[in-house]
Short mmCIF file of C-alpha atoms in Angstrom, two decimals:
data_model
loop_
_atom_site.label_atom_id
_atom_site.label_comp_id
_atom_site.label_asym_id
_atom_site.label_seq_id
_atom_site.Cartn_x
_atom_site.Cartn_y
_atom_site.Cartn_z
CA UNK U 7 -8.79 -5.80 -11.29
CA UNK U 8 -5.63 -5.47 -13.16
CA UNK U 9 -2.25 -7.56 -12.48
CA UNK U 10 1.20 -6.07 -11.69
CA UNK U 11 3.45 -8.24 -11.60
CA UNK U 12 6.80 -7.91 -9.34
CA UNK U 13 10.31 -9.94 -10.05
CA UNK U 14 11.97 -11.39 -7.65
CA UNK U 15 9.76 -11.75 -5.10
CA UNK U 16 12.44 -11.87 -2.80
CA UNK U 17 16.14 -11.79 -3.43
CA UNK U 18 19.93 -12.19 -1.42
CA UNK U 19 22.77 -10.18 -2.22
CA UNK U 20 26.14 -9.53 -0.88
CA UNK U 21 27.15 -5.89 0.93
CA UNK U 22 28.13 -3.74 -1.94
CA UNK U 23 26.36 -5.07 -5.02
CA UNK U 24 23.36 -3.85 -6.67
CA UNK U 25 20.09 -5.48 -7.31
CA UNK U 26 17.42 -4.57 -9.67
CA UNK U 27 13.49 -5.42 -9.26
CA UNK U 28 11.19 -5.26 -11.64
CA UNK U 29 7.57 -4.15 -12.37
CA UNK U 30 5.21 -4.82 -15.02
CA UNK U 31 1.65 -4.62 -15.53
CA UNK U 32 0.51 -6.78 -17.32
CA UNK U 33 -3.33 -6.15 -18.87
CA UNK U 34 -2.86 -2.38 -19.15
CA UNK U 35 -0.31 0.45 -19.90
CA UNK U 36 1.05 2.19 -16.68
CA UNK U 37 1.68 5.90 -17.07
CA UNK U 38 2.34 5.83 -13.59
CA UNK U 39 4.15 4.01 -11.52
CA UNK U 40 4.73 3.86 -7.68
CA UNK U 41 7.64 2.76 -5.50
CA UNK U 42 7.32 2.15 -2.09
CA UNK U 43 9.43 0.89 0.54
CA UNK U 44 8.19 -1.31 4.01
CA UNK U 45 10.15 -2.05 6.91
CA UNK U 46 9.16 -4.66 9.19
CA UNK U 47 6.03 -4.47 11.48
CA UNK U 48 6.21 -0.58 9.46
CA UNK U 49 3.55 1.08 7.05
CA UNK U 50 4.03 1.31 3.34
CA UNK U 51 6.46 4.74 2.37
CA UNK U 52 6.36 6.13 -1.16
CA UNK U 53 9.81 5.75 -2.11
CA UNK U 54 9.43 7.66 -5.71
CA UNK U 55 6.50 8.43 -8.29
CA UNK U 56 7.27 7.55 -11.72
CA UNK U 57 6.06 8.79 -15.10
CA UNK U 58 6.85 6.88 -18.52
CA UNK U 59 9.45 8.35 -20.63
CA UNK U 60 10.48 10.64 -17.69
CA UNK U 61 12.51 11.20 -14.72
CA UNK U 62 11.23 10.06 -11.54
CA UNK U 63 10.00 12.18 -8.64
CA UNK U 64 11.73 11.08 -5.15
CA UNK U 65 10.38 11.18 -2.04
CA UNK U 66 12.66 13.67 0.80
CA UNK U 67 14.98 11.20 1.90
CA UNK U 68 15.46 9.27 -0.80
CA UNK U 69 18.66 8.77 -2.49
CA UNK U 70 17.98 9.10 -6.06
CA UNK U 71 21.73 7.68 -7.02
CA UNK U 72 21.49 5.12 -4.54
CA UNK U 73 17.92 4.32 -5.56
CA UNK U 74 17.39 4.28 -9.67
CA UNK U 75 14.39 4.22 -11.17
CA UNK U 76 13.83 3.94 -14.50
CA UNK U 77 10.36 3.44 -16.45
CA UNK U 78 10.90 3.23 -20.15
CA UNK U 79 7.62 1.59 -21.14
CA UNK U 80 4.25 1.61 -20.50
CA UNK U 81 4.61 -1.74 -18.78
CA UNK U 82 7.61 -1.73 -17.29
CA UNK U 83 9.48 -0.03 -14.22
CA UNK U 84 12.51 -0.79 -12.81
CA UNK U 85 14.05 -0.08 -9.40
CA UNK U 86 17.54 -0.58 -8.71
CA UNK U 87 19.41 -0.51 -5.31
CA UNK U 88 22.91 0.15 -6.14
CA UNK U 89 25.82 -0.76 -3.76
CA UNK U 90 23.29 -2.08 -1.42
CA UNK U 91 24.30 -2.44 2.95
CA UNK U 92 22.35 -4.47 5.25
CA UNK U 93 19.79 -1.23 5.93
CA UNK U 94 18.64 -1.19 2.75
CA UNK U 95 17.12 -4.38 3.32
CA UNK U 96 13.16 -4.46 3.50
CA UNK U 97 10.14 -5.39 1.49
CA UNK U 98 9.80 -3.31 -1.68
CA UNK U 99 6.76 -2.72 -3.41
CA UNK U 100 5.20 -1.24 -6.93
CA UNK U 101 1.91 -0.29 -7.81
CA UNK U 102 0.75 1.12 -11.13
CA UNK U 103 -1.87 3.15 -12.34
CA UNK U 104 -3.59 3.89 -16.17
CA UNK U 105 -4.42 7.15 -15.51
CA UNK U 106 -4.83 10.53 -13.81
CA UNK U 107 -7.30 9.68 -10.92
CA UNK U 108 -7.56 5.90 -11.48
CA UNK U 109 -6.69 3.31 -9.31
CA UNK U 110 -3.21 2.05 -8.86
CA UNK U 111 -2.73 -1.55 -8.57
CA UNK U 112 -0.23 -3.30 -6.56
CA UNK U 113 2.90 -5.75 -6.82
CA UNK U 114 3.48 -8.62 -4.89
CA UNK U 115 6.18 -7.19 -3.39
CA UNK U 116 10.18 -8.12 -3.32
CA UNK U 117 11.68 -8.80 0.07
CA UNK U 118 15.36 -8.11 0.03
CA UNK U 119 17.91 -9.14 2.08
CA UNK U 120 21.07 -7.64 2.20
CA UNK U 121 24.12 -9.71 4.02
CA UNK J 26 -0.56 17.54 3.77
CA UNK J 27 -2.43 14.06 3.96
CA UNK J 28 -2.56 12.39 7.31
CA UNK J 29 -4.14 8.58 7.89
CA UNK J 30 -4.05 7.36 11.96
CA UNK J 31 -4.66 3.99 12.53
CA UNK J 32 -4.41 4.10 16.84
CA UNK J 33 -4.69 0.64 17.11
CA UNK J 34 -1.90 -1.54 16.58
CA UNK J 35 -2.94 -4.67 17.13
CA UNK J 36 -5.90 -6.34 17.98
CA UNK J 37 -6.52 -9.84 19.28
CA UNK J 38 -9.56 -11.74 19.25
CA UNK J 39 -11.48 -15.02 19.42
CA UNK J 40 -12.37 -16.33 16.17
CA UNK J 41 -16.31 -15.78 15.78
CA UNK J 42 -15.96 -12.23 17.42
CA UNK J 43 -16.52 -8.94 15.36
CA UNK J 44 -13.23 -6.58 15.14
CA UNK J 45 -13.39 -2.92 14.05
CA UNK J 46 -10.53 -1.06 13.14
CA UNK J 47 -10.31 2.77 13.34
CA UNK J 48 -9.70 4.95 10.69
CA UNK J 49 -9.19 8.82 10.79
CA UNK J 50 -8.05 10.88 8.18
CA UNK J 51 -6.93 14.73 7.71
CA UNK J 52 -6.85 16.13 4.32
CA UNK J 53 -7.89 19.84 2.78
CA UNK J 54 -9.20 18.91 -0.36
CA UNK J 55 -12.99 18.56 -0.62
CA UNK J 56 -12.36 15.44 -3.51
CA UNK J 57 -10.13 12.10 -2.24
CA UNK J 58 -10.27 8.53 -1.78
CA UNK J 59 -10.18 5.99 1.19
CA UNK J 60 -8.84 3.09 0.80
CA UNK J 61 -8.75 -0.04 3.04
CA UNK J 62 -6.04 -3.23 2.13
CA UNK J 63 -5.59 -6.11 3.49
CA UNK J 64 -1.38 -7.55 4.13
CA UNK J 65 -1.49 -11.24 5.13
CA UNK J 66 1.58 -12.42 6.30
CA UNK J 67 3.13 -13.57 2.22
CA UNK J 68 3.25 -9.57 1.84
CA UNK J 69 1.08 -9.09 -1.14
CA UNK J 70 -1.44 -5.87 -0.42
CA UNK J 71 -4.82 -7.06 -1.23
CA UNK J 72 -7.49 -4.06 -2.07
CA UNK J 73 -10.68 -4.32 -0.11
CA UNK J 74 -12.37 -1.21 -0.80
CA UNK J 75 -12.79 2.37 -2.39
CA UNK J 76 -14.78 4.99 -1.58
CA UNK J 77 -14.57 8.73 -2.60
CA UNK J 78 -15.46 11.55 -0.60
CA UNK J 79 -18.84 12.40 -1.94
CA UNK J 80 -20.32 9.16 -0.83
CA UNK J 81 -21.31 8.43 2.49
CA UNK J 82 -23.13 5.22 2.28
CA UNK J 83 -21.84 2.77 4.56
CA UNK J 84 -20.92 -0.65 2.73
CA UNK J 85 -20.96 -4.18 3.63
CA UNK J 86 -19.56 -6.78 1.68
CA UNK J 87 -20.02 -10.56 3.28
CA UNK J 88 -18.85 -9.85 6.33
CA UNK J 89 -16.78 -6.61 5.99
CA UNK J 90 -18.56 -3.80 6.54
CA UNK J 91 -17.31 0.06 6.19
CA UNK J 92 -18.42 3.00 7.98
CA UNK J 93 -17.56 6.62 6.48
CA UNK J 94 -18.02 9.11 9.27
CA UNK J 95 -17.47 12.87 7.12
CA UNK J 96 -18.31 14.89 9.80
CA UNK J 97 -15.26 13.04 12.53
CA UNK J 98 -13.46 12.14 9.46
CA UNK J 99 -13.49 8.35 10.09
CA UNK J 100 -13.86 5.29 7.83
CA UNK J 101 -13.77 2.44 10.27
CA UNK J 102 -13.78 -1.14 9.35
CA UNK J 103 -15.64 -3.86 10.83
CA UNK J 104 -14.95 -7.40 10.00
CA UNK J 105 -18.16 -9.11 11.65
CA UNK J 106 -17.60 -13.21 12.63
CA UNK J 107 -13.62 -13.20 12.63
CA UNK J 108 -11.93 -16.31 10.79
CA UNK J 109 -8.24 -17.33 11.26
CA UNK J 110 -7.61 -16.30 7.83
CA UNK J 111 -8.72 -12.67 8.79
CA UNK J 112 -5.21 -12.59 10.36
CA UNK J 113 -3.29 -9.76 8.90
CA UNK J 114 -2.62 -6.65 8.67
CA UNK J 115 -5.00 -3.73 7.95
CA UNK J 116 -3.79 -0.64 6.19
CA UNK J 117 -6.29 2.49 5.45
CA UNK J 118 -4.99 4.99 3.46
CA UNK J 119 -5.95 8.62 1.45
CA UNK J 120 -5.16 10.23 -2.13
CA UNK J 121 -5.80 13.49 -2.23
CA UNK J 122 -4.57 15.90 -4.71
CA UNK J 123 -1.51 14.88 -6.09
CA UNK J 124 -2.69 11.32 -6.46
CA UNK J 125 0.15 9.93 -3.80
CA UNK J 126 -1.40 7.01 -1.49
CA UNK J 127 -1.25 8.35 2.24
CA UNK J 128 -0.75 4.65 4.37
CA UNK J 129 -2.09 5.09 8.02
CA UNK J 130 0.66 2.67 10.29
CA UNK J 131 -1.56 -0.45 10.24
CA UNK J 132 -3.54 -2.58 12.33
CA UNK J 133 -2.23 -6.09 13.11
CA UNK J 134 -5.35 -8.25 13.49
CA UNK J 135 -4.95 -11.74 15.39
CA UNK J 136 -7.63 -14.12 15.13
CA UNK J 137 -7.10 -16.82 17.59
CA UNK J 138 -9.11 -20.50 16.84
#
């Protein structure tokens, strides 16, 4: 199958900074991207759905200023978690897709920690 | 709206004994897509199998074997002489229409030695 690839795969920051993880696919151009959000011992949630070249679709709930998304290639999306507080720690995770109807292919994952 | 229950949450079992995890779905469309991935405990979801709603052969692969049930709207999963490194956790999930990934809550599987 294809590779995504996530960066960091898992990351500290301080209470009040921002942190920014990326995604890239690396064999194949994503028109789609995925963002999803785990919390321990919790199922995957779709954070936000991602198109390149244009504005991402959030999830209800989702902070889209706290929560930035930005996918300005084919191979690369980028989610940043600005002035981040301990709850917004949790395992983060992409997935990709190269096509309407394919399969979407998943990340590694980036755990974040937030002290 | 998509819907994926998992009921169990965790199993435990002997290594050497069969496990099957439920699977039931509720969707409208006539057209979507089960899924089944594995999460061992480094995080990383690994796929295990696709299958799309028009085709109701069961599959086995080694010793993973799937079980698509239309008609109760199941696709169970049986992993058939458990290993230690079976340990994880099981997620199905759905896309329907709209191509979003519906994650039932997972199944923590425990394969003791």
């Amino acid at each position: 199958g294809a590779v995504v690839s996530q960066h960091p795969s898992w990351v500290i920051c301080k209470s009040g900074t921002s942190v920014k993880i990326e995604c890239r696919s690396l064999d194949f151009q994503a028109t789609t991207m995925f963002w999803y959000r785990q919390f321990p011992k919790q199922s995957l949630m779709l954070m936000a759905t991602s198109n390149e070249g244009s504005k991402a679709t959030y999830e209800q709930g989702v902070e889209k200023d706290k929560f930035l998304i930005n996918h300005a290639s084919l191979t690369l999306s980028t989610l940043t978690v600005t002035s981040a507080h301990p709850e917004d720690s949790s395992f983060y995770i992409c997935s990709a897709r190269d096509g309407q109807g394919a399969e979407a292919f998943f990340g590694q994952g980036t755990r974040l920690t937030v002290v | 709206a998509q819907k994926v229950t998992q009921a169990q949450t965790e199993i435990s079992v002997v290594e050497k004994e069969d496990v099957t995890l439920d699977c039931v779905y509720e969707t409208r469309d006539t057209t979507y897509y089960l899924f089944w991935y594995k999460q061992p405990p480094s995080g990383e979801l690994v796929f295990l199998i696709r299958r799309n709603s028009f085709d109701e052969q069961n599959e086995i692969s080694g010793r993973y074997s799937w079980n698509f049930q239309k008609s109760t709207s199941s696709f169970n999963f049986t992993i058939t002489a458990s290993q230690v490194v079976d340990s994880a956790v099981y997620f199905c999930a759905l896309k329907a229409a709209g191509n979003k990934l519906t994650f039932g809550g997972g199944t923590r599987v425990l394969v003791k030695p």
